[in-house]
PDB file of C-alpha atoms in Angstrom:
ATOM      1  CA  UNK A 767     113.855 100.976  58.397  1.00 44.00           C
ATOM      2  CA  UNK A 768     117.536 100.263  59.100  1.00 45.00           C
ATOM      3  CA  UNK A 769     118.966  98.249  61.990  1.00 42.00           C
ATOM      4  CA  UNK A 770     119.846 101.372  64.001  1.00 40.00           C
ATOM      5  CA  UNK A 771     116.263 102.664  63.831  1.00 43.00           C
ATOM      6  CA  UNK A 772     114.928  99.265  64.936  1.00 39.00           C
ATOM      7  CA  UNK A 773     117.247  99.315  67.945  1.00 42.00           C
ATOM      8  CA  UNK A 774     116.163 102.869  68.830  1.00 41.00           C
ATOM      9  CA  UNK A 775     112.469 101.838  68.809  1.00 46.00           C
ATOM     10  CA  UNK A 776     113.107  98.938  71.154  1.00 49.00           C
ATOM     11  CA  UNK A 777     113.108  99.401  74.917  1.00 52.00           C
ATOM     12  CA  UNK A 778     116.698  99.229  76.141  1.00 54.00           C
ATOM     13  CA  UNK A 779     117.315  96.015  78.052  1.00 58.00           C
ATOM     14  CA  UNK A 780     120.142  95.648  80.547  1.00 62.00           C
ATOM     15  CA  UNK A 781     121.614  92.200  81.110  1.00 60.00           C
ATOM     16  CA  UNK A 782     121.999  91.413  84.783  1.00 63.00           C
ATOM     17  CA  UNK A 783     121.894  88.612  87.318  1.00 68.00           C
ATOM     18  CA  UNK A 784     119.372  89.301  90.062  1.00 81.00           C
ATOM     19  CA  UNK A 785     116.790  87.344  92.014  1.00 87.00           C
ATOM     20  CA  UNK A 786     113.197  87.848  93.070  1.00 89.00           C
ATOM     21  CA  UNK A 787     109.842  86.208  93.657  1.00 90.00           C
ATOM     22  CA  UNK A 788     106.839  85.680  91.411  1.00 90.00           C
ATOM     23  CA  UNK A 789     103.393  84.835  92.787  1.00 89.00           C
ATOM     24  CA  UNK A 790     101.294  82.554  90.609  1.00 82.00           C
ATOM     25  CA  UNK A 791      99.120  79.522  91.134  1.00 74.00           C
ATOM     26  CA  UNK A 792      98.606  80.754  94.738  1.00 79.00           C
ATOM     27  CA  UNK A 793     102.299  80.129  95.470  1.00 83.00           C
ATOM     28  CA  UNK A 794     105.495  82.198  95.600  1.00 86.00           C
ATOM     29  CA  UNK A 795     108.309  80.978  93.360  1.00 86.00           C
ATOM     30  CA  UNK A 796     111.930  82.209  93.203  1.00 88.00           C
ATOM     31  CA  UNK A 797     113.021  83.634  89.845  1.00 90.00           C
ATOM     32  CA  UNK A 798     116.326  84.692  88.309  1.00 90.00           C
ATOM     33  CA  UNK A 799     116.178  87.955  86.335  1.00 91.00           C
ATOM     34  CA  UNK A 800     117.996  87.620  82.986  1.00 90.00           C
ATOM     35  CA  UNK A 801     117.527  91.161  81.674  1.00 90.00           C
ATOM     36  CA  UNK A 802     115.548  94.260  82.564  1.00 85.00           C
ATOM     37  CA  UNK A 803     114.042  97.294  80.795  1.00 86.00           C
ATOM     38  CA  UNK A 804     111.830 100.198  81.813  1.00 83.00           C
ATOM     39  CA  UNK A 805     108.783  98.258  80.615  1.00 87.00           C
ATOM     40  CA  UNK A 806     109.508  94.734  81.814  1.00 90.00           C
ATOM     41  CA  UNK A 807     111.938  91.894  82.333  1.00 90.00           C
ATOM     42  CA  UNK A 808     112.913  88.413  81.252  1.00 92.00           C
ATOM     43  CA  UNK A 809     113.189  85.895  84.074  1.00 91.00           C
ATOM     44  CA  UNK A 810     113.927  82.220  84.570  1.00 90.00           C
ATOM     45  CA  UNK A 811     111.844  80.021  86.834  1.00 84.00           C
ATOM     46  CA  UNK A 812     114.107  77.058  87.553  1.00 73.00           C
ATOM     47  CA  UNK A 813     112.730  73.544  87.713  1.00 63.00           C
ATOM     48  CA  UNK A 814     113.126  72.667  91.398  1.00 62.00           C
ATOM     49  CA  UNK A 815     109.707  71.032  91.346  1.00 56.00           C
ATOM     50  CA  UNK A 816     108.534  67.700  89.918  1.00 54.00           C
ATOM     51  CA  UNK A 817     107.825  67.837  86.207  1.00 55.00           C
ATOM     52  CA  UNK A 818     104.045  68.001  86.657  1.00 53.00           C
ATOM     53  CA  UNK A 819     104.424  71.164  88.808  1.00 66.00           C
ATOM     54  CA  UNK A 820     106.165  73.051  86.001  1.00 67.00           C
ATOM     55  CA  UNK A 821     103.381  71.952  83.650  1.00 71.00           C
ATOM     56  CA  UNK A 822     100.789  73.204  86.148  1.00 75.00           C
ATOM     57  CA  UNK A 823     102.554  76.571  86.372  1.00 75.00           C
ATOM     58  CA  UNK A 824     102.777  76.796  82.585  1.00 72.00           C
ATOM     59  CA  UNK A 825      99.056  76.039  82.249  1.00 74.00           C
ATOM     60  CA  UNK A 826      98.072  78.558  84.933  1.00 74.00           C
ATOM     61  CA  UNK A 827      99.972  81.297  83.086  1.00 73.00           C
ATOM     62  CA  UNK A 828      98.003  80.540  79.925  1.00 72.00           C
ATOM     63  CA  UNK A 829      94.730  80.972  81.836  1.00 73.00           C
ATOM     64  CA  UNK A 830      95.653  84.070  83.862  1.00 75.00           C
ATOM     65  CA  UNK A 831      98.768  86.033  82.804  1.00 83.00           C
ATOM     66  CA  UNK A 832      98.501  88.584  85.653  1.00 85.00           C
ATOM     67  CA  UNK A 833     101.053  87.972  88.412  1.00 89.00           C
ATOM     68  CA  UNK A 834     102.668  89.725  91.377  1.00 91.00           C
ATOM     69  CA  UNK A 835     106.440  90.180  91.483  1.00 91.00           C
ATOM     70  CA  UNK A 836     108.978  91.232  94.097  1.00 89.00           C
ATOM     71  CA  UNK A 837     112.520  92.347  93.185  1.00 86.00           C
ATOM     72  CA  UNK A 838     114.286  93.164  96.487  1.00 81.00           C
ATOM     73  CA  UNK A 839     117.611  94.264  94.983  1.00 81.00           C
ATOM     74  CA  UNK A 840     115.736  96.887  92.940  1.00 78.00           C
ATOM     75  CA  UNK A 841     113.292  97.645  95.807  1.00 77.00           C
ATOM     76  CA  UNK A 842     110.314  97.058  93.535  1.00 82.00           C
ATOM     77  CA  UNK A 843     107.101  95.053  93.941  1.00 84.00           C
ATOM     78  CA  UNK A 844     103.698  95.052  92.280  1.00 87.00           C
ATOM     79  CA  UNK A 845     101.541  93.675  89.503  1.00 89.00           C
ATOM     80  CA  UNK A 846     102.777  92.564  86.101  1.00 91.00           C
ATOM     81  CA  UNK A 847     101.592  90.600  83.085  1.00 91.00           C
ATOM     82  CA  UNK A 848     103.280  87.560  81.576  1.00 91.00           C
ATOM     83  CA  UNK A 849     103.510  88.089  77.810  1.00 90.00           C
ATOM     84  CA  UNK A 850     105.774  85.169  76.933  1.00 88.00           C
ATOM     85  CA  UNK A 851     106.340  81.697  78.357  1.00 85.00           C
ATOM     86  CA  UNK A 852     108.891  79.253  76.977  1.00 85.00           C
ATOM     87  CA  UNK A 853     109.815  75.843  78.344  1.00 81.00           C
ATOM     88  CA  UNK A 854     113.571  75.208  78.646  1.00 81.00           C
ATOM     89  CA  UNK A 855     115.715  72.332  79.871  1.00 78.00           C
ATOM     90  CA  UNK A 856     116.065  74.125  83.223  1.00 76.00           C
ATOM     91  CA  UNK A 857     112.438  75.191  83.720  1.00 80.00           C
ATOM     92  CA  UNK A 858     110.542  78.153  82.270  1.00 83.00           C
ATOM     93  CA  UNK A 859     111.640  81.388  80.609  1.00 88.00           C
ATOM     94  CA  UNK A 860     109.097  84.121  81.375  1.00 90.00           C
ATOM     95  CA  UNK A 861     108.713  87.502  79.656  1.00 92.00           C
ATOM     96  CA  UNK A 862     107.021  90.040  81.947  1.00 92.00           C
ATOM     97  CA  UNK A 863     105.589  93.517  81.330  1.00 93.00           C
ATOM     98  CA  UNK A 864     105.154  95.837  84.326  1.00 91.00           C
ATOM     99  CA  UNK A 865     101.631  97.061  85.096  1.00 87.00           C
ATOM    100  CA  UNK A 866     101.387  98.591  88.596  1.00 82.00           C
ATOM    101  CA  UNK A 867     104.609  98.830  90.615  1.00 79.00           C
ATOM    102  CA  UNK A 868     105.565 100.298  93.994  1.00 72.00           C
ATOM    103  CA  UNK A 869     109.086 101.612  94.527  1.00 63.00           C
ATOM    104  CA  UNK A 870     111.275 101.879  97.636  1.00 55.00           C
ATOM    105  CA  UNK A 871     109.491  98.710  98.691  1.00 52.00           C
ATOM    106  CA  UNK A 872     112.029  97.868 101.434  1.00 51.00           C
ATOM    107  CA  UNK A 873     110.754 100.795 103.469  1.00 52.00           C
ATOM    108  CA  UNK A 874     107.125  99.841 102.797  1.00 47.00           C
ATOM    109  CA  UNK A 875     107.691  96.203 103.730  1.00 44.00           C
ATOM    110  CA  UNK A 876     109.572  97.260 106.859  1.00 42.00           C
ATOM    111  CA  UNK A 877     106.723  99.499 108.002  1.00 47.00           C
ATOM    112  CA  UNK A 878     103.873  97.191 106.994  1.00 48.00           C
ATOM    113  CA  UNK A 879     105.657  93.838 107.411  1.00 57.00           C
ATOM    114  CA  UNK A 880     103.848  92.392 104.377  1.00 69.00           C
ATOM    115  CA  UNK A 881     103.267  93.320 100.761  1.00 79.00           C
ATOM    116  CA  UNK A 882      99.969  95.105 100.096  1.00 81.00           C
ATOM    117  CA  UNK A 883      98.281  94.215  96.836  1.00 85.00           C
ATOM    118  CA  UNK A 884      96.108  96.834  95.144  1.00 84.00           C
ATOM    119  CA  UNK A 885      92.784  95.031  94.975  1.00 84.00           C
ATOM    120  CA  UNK A 886      89.239  96.354  94.560  1.00 87.00           C
ATOM    121  CA  UNK A 887      86.515  93.964  95.691  1.00 91.00           C
ATOM    122  CA  UNK A 888      83.275  94.286  97.646  1.00 94.00           C
ATOM    123  CA  UNK A 889      82.762  93.059 101.191  1.00 95.00           C
ATOM    124  CA  UNK A 890      80.532  93.663 104.188  1.00 96.00           C
ATOM    125  CA  UNK A 891      81.438  94.817 107.685  1.00 97.00           C
ATOM    126  CA  UNK A 892      79.385  95.180 110.884  1.00 96.00           C
ATOM    127  CA  UNK A 893      79.733  98.472 112.790  1.00 96.00           C
ATOM    128  CA  UNK A 894      77.515  99.328 115.758  1.00 93.00           C
ATOM    129  CA  UNK A 895      75.201  96.444 114.962  1.00 93.00           C
ATOM    130  CA  UNK A 896      74.635  97.647 111.393  1.00 95.00           C
ATOM    131  CA  UNK A 897      75.999  96.031 108.236  1.00 96.00           C
ATOM    132  CA  UNK A 898      77.784  98.214 105.655  1.00 97.00           C
ATOM    133  CA  UNK A 899      79.178  97.470 102.214  1.00 96.00           C
ATOM    134  CA  UNK A 900      82.839  98.400 101.677  1.00 96.00           C
ATOM    135  CA  UNK A 901      85.304  98.399  98.797  1.00 96.00           C
ATOM    136  CA  UNK A 902      88.868  97.233  99.429  1.00 95.00           C
ATOM    137  CA  UNK A 903      91.663  99.645  98.480  1.00 92.00           C
ATOM    138  CA  UNK A 904      94.491  97.187  99.133  1.00 89.00           C
ATOM    139  CA  UNK A 905      94.906  93.830 100.850  1.00 90.00           C
ATOM    140  CA  UNK A 906      97.772  91.994 102.555  1.00 87.00           C
ATOM    141  CA  UNK A 907      98.162  88.763 104.492  1.00 84.00           C
ATOM    142  CA  UNK A 908      98.076  90.861 107.700  1.00 87.00           C
ATOM    143  CA  UNK A 909      95.210  93.256 107.018  1.00 91.00           C
ATOM    144  CA  UNK A 910      93.390  95.464 104.541  1.00 92.00           C
ATOM    145  CA  UNK A 911      92.351  99.030 103.805  1.00 94.00           C
ATOM    146  CA  UNK A 912      88.674  99.568 102.971  1.00 96.00           C
ATOM    147  CA  UNK A 913      86.405 102.445 102.015  1.00 96.00           C
ATOM    148  CA  UNK A 914      82.757 102.744 103.113  1.00 97.00           C
ATOM    149  CA  UNK A 915      80.648 105.169 101.063  1.00 95.00           C
ATOM    150  CA  UNK A 916      79.184 107.002 104.053  1.00 94.00           C
ATOM    151  CA  UNK A 917      80.374 108.935 107.078  1.00 94.00           C
ATOM    152  CA  UNK A 918      80.785 106.798 110.202  1.00 95.00           C
ATOM    153  CA  UNK A 919      82.254 107.305 113.639  1.00 93.00           C
ATOM    154  CA  UNK A 920      84.627 104.373 114.169  1.00 95.00           C
ATOM    155  CA  UNK A 921      87.102 104.166 117.045  1.00 94.00           C
ATOM    156  CA  UNK A 922      90.605 102.714 116.737  1.00 95.00           C
ATOM    157  CA  UNK A 923      90.835  99.430 118.608  1.00 96.00           C
ATOM    158  CA  UNK A 924      87.294  98.349 117.708  1.00 96.00           C
ATOM    159  CA  UNK A 925      86.902  94.744 116.579  1.00 97.00           C
ATOM    160  CA  UNK A 926      84.559  94.340 113.620  1.00 97.00           C
ATOM    161  CA  UNK A 927      83.208  91.217 111.848  1.00 96.00           C
ATOM    162  CA  UNK A 928      83.589  91.263 108.055  1.00 96.00           C
ATOM    163  CA  UNK A 929      82.914  88.955 105.118  1.00 95.00           C
ATOM    164  CA  UNK A 930      83.451  88.520 101.383  1.00 93.00           C
ATOM    165  CA  UNK A 931      80.594  86.483  99.923  1.00 87.00           C
ATOM    166  CA  UNK A 932      82.188  85.925  96.511  1.00 81.00           C
ATOM    167  CA  UNK A 933      85.436  84.727  98.108  1.00 81.00           C
ATOM    168  CA  UNK A 934      83.570  82.718 100.755  1.00 83.00           C
ATOM    169  CA  UNK A 935      85.775  84.376 103.351  1.00 88.00           C
ATOM    170  CA  UNK A 936      84.872  85.854 106.714  1.00 92.00           C
ATOM    171  CA  UNK A 937      86.595  86.919 109.894  1.00 94.00           C
ATOM    172  CA  UNK A 938      87.153  89.670 112.427  1.00 96.00           C
ATOM    173  CA  UNK A 939      89.473  92.682 112.167  1.00 96.00           C
ATOM    174  CA  UNK A 940      90.778  95.362 114.519  1.00 96.00           C
ATOM    175  CA  UNK A 941      90.548  99.003 113.463  1.00 97.00           C
ATOM    176  CA  UNK A 942      94.094 100.415 113.462  1.00 95.00           C
ATOM    177  CA  UNK A 943      93.086 103.812 112.137  1.00 95.00           C
ATOM    178  CA  UNK A 944      90.019 105.572 110.707  1.00 96.00           C
ATOM    179  CA  UNK A 945      89.747 108.644 108.454  1.00 95.00           C
ATOM    180  CA  UNK A 946      86.753 110.424 106.902  1.00 92.00           C
ATOM    181  CA  UNK A 947      86.270 112.833 104.022  1.00 89.00           C
ATOM    182  CA  UNK A 948      83.066 114.559 102.866  1.00 86.00           C
ATOM    183  CA  UNK A 949      81.384 111.395 101.616  1.00 91.00           C
ATOM    184  CA  UNK A 950      83.153 108.288 102.918  1.00 95.00           C
ATOM    185  CA  UNK A 951      85.087 106.576 105.694  1.00 96.00           C
ATOM    186  CA  UNK A 952      88.470 104.917 105.182  1.00 96.00           C
ATOM    187  CA  UNK A 953      89.555 102.175 107.603  1.00 97.00           C
ATOM    188  CA  UNK A 954      92.903 100.479 108.157  1.00 95.00           C
ATOM    189  CA  UNK A 955      92.162  96.986 109.473  1.00 96.00           C
ATOM    190  CA  UNK A 956      94.327  94.222 110.942  1.00 93.00           C
ATOM    191  CA  UNK A 957      93.072  90.655 110.969  1.00 93.00           C
ATOM    192  CA  UNK A 958      92.213  89.229 114.371  1.00 94.00           C
ATOM    193  CA  UNK A 959      90.680  86.077 112.913  1.00 90.00           C
ATOM    194  CA  UNK A 960      90.311  84.666 109.410  1.00 87.00           C
ATOM    195  CA  UNK A 961      88.236  81.629 108.421  1.00 81.00           C
ATOM    196  CA  UNK A 962      91.169  80.710 106.143  1.00 73.00           C
ATOM    197  CA  UNK A 963      94.887  80.779 106.826  1.00 66.00           C
ATOM    198  CA  UNK A 964      95.489  83.389 104.101  1.00 69.00           C
ATOM    199  CA  UNK A 965      93.558  85.881 101.997  1.00 78.00           C
ATOM    200  CA  UNK A 966      93.243  84.095  98.620  1.00 77.00           C
ATOM    201  CA  UNK A 967      95.434  85.446  95.835  1.00 81.00           C
ATOM    202  CA  UNK A 968      97.609  87.715  98.001  1.00 85.00           C
ATOM    203  CA  UNK A 969     101.353  86.998  98.457  1.00 84.00           C
ATOM    204  CA  UNK A 970     103.416  87.765 101.553  1.00 79.00           C
ATOM    205  CA  UNK A 971     106.731  88.705  99.827  1.00 80.00           C
ATOM    206  CA  UNK A 972     109.390  88.724 102.532  1.00 67.00           C
ATOM    207  CA  UNK A 973     112.963  89.563 101.532  1.00 60.00           C
ATOM    208  CA  UNK A 974     114.398  86.498 103.275  1.00 58.00           C
ATOM    209  CA  UNK A 975     112.308  84.287 101.032  1.00 55.00           C
ATOM    210  CA  UNK A 976     114.319  85.288  97.958  1.00 54.00           C
ATOM    211  CA  UNK A 977     116.595  82.330  97.265  1.00 47.00           C
ATOM    212  CA  UNK A 978     119.265  81.814  94.652  1.00 44.00           C
ATOM    213  CA  UNK A 979     118.046  79.834  91.673  1.00 43.00           C
TER     214      UNK A 979
END
């Protein structure tokens, strides 16, 4: 195989200077995008933390390579996987492959105010004095969308207790909207009270947080 064929088989990467956020280790960190392709990007996480923090971040990426990213200049946010990590004099060089992205994210963030992470986990909610199991469709720091596998009559404005046993998280949410199909009920919920300050593992991703690195 000659050099031209090798280049043709590679995903085209465009060199650019852009900034974004990466969510890992339960924290949001500013990144500088070095180059970008249709399948992923190469980014630099600068060392603005004490040395042990960079080591902690490096170790966390070895344990769990799945991360959330936000690239405001490209209006993209979503889930990605870290496939390469290299320590440099300035911090970390991170190779990322896209997994599940949302586009035109500025409009979504404007309407929803916070990034919604696609997340499927089981929880329980109390409606009319009865407890029902639900599955989350997506989750943000402001609220969540859940599906209950039965038809229910739920009014907007209702306040409902909910809990996640595995996450050791509980609280109360207000029903913003409710929809039903033939077999299930879909609820859009906004937190009224959470036992913790934030839903674990879910970033906020606000454009103003993107700082030069």
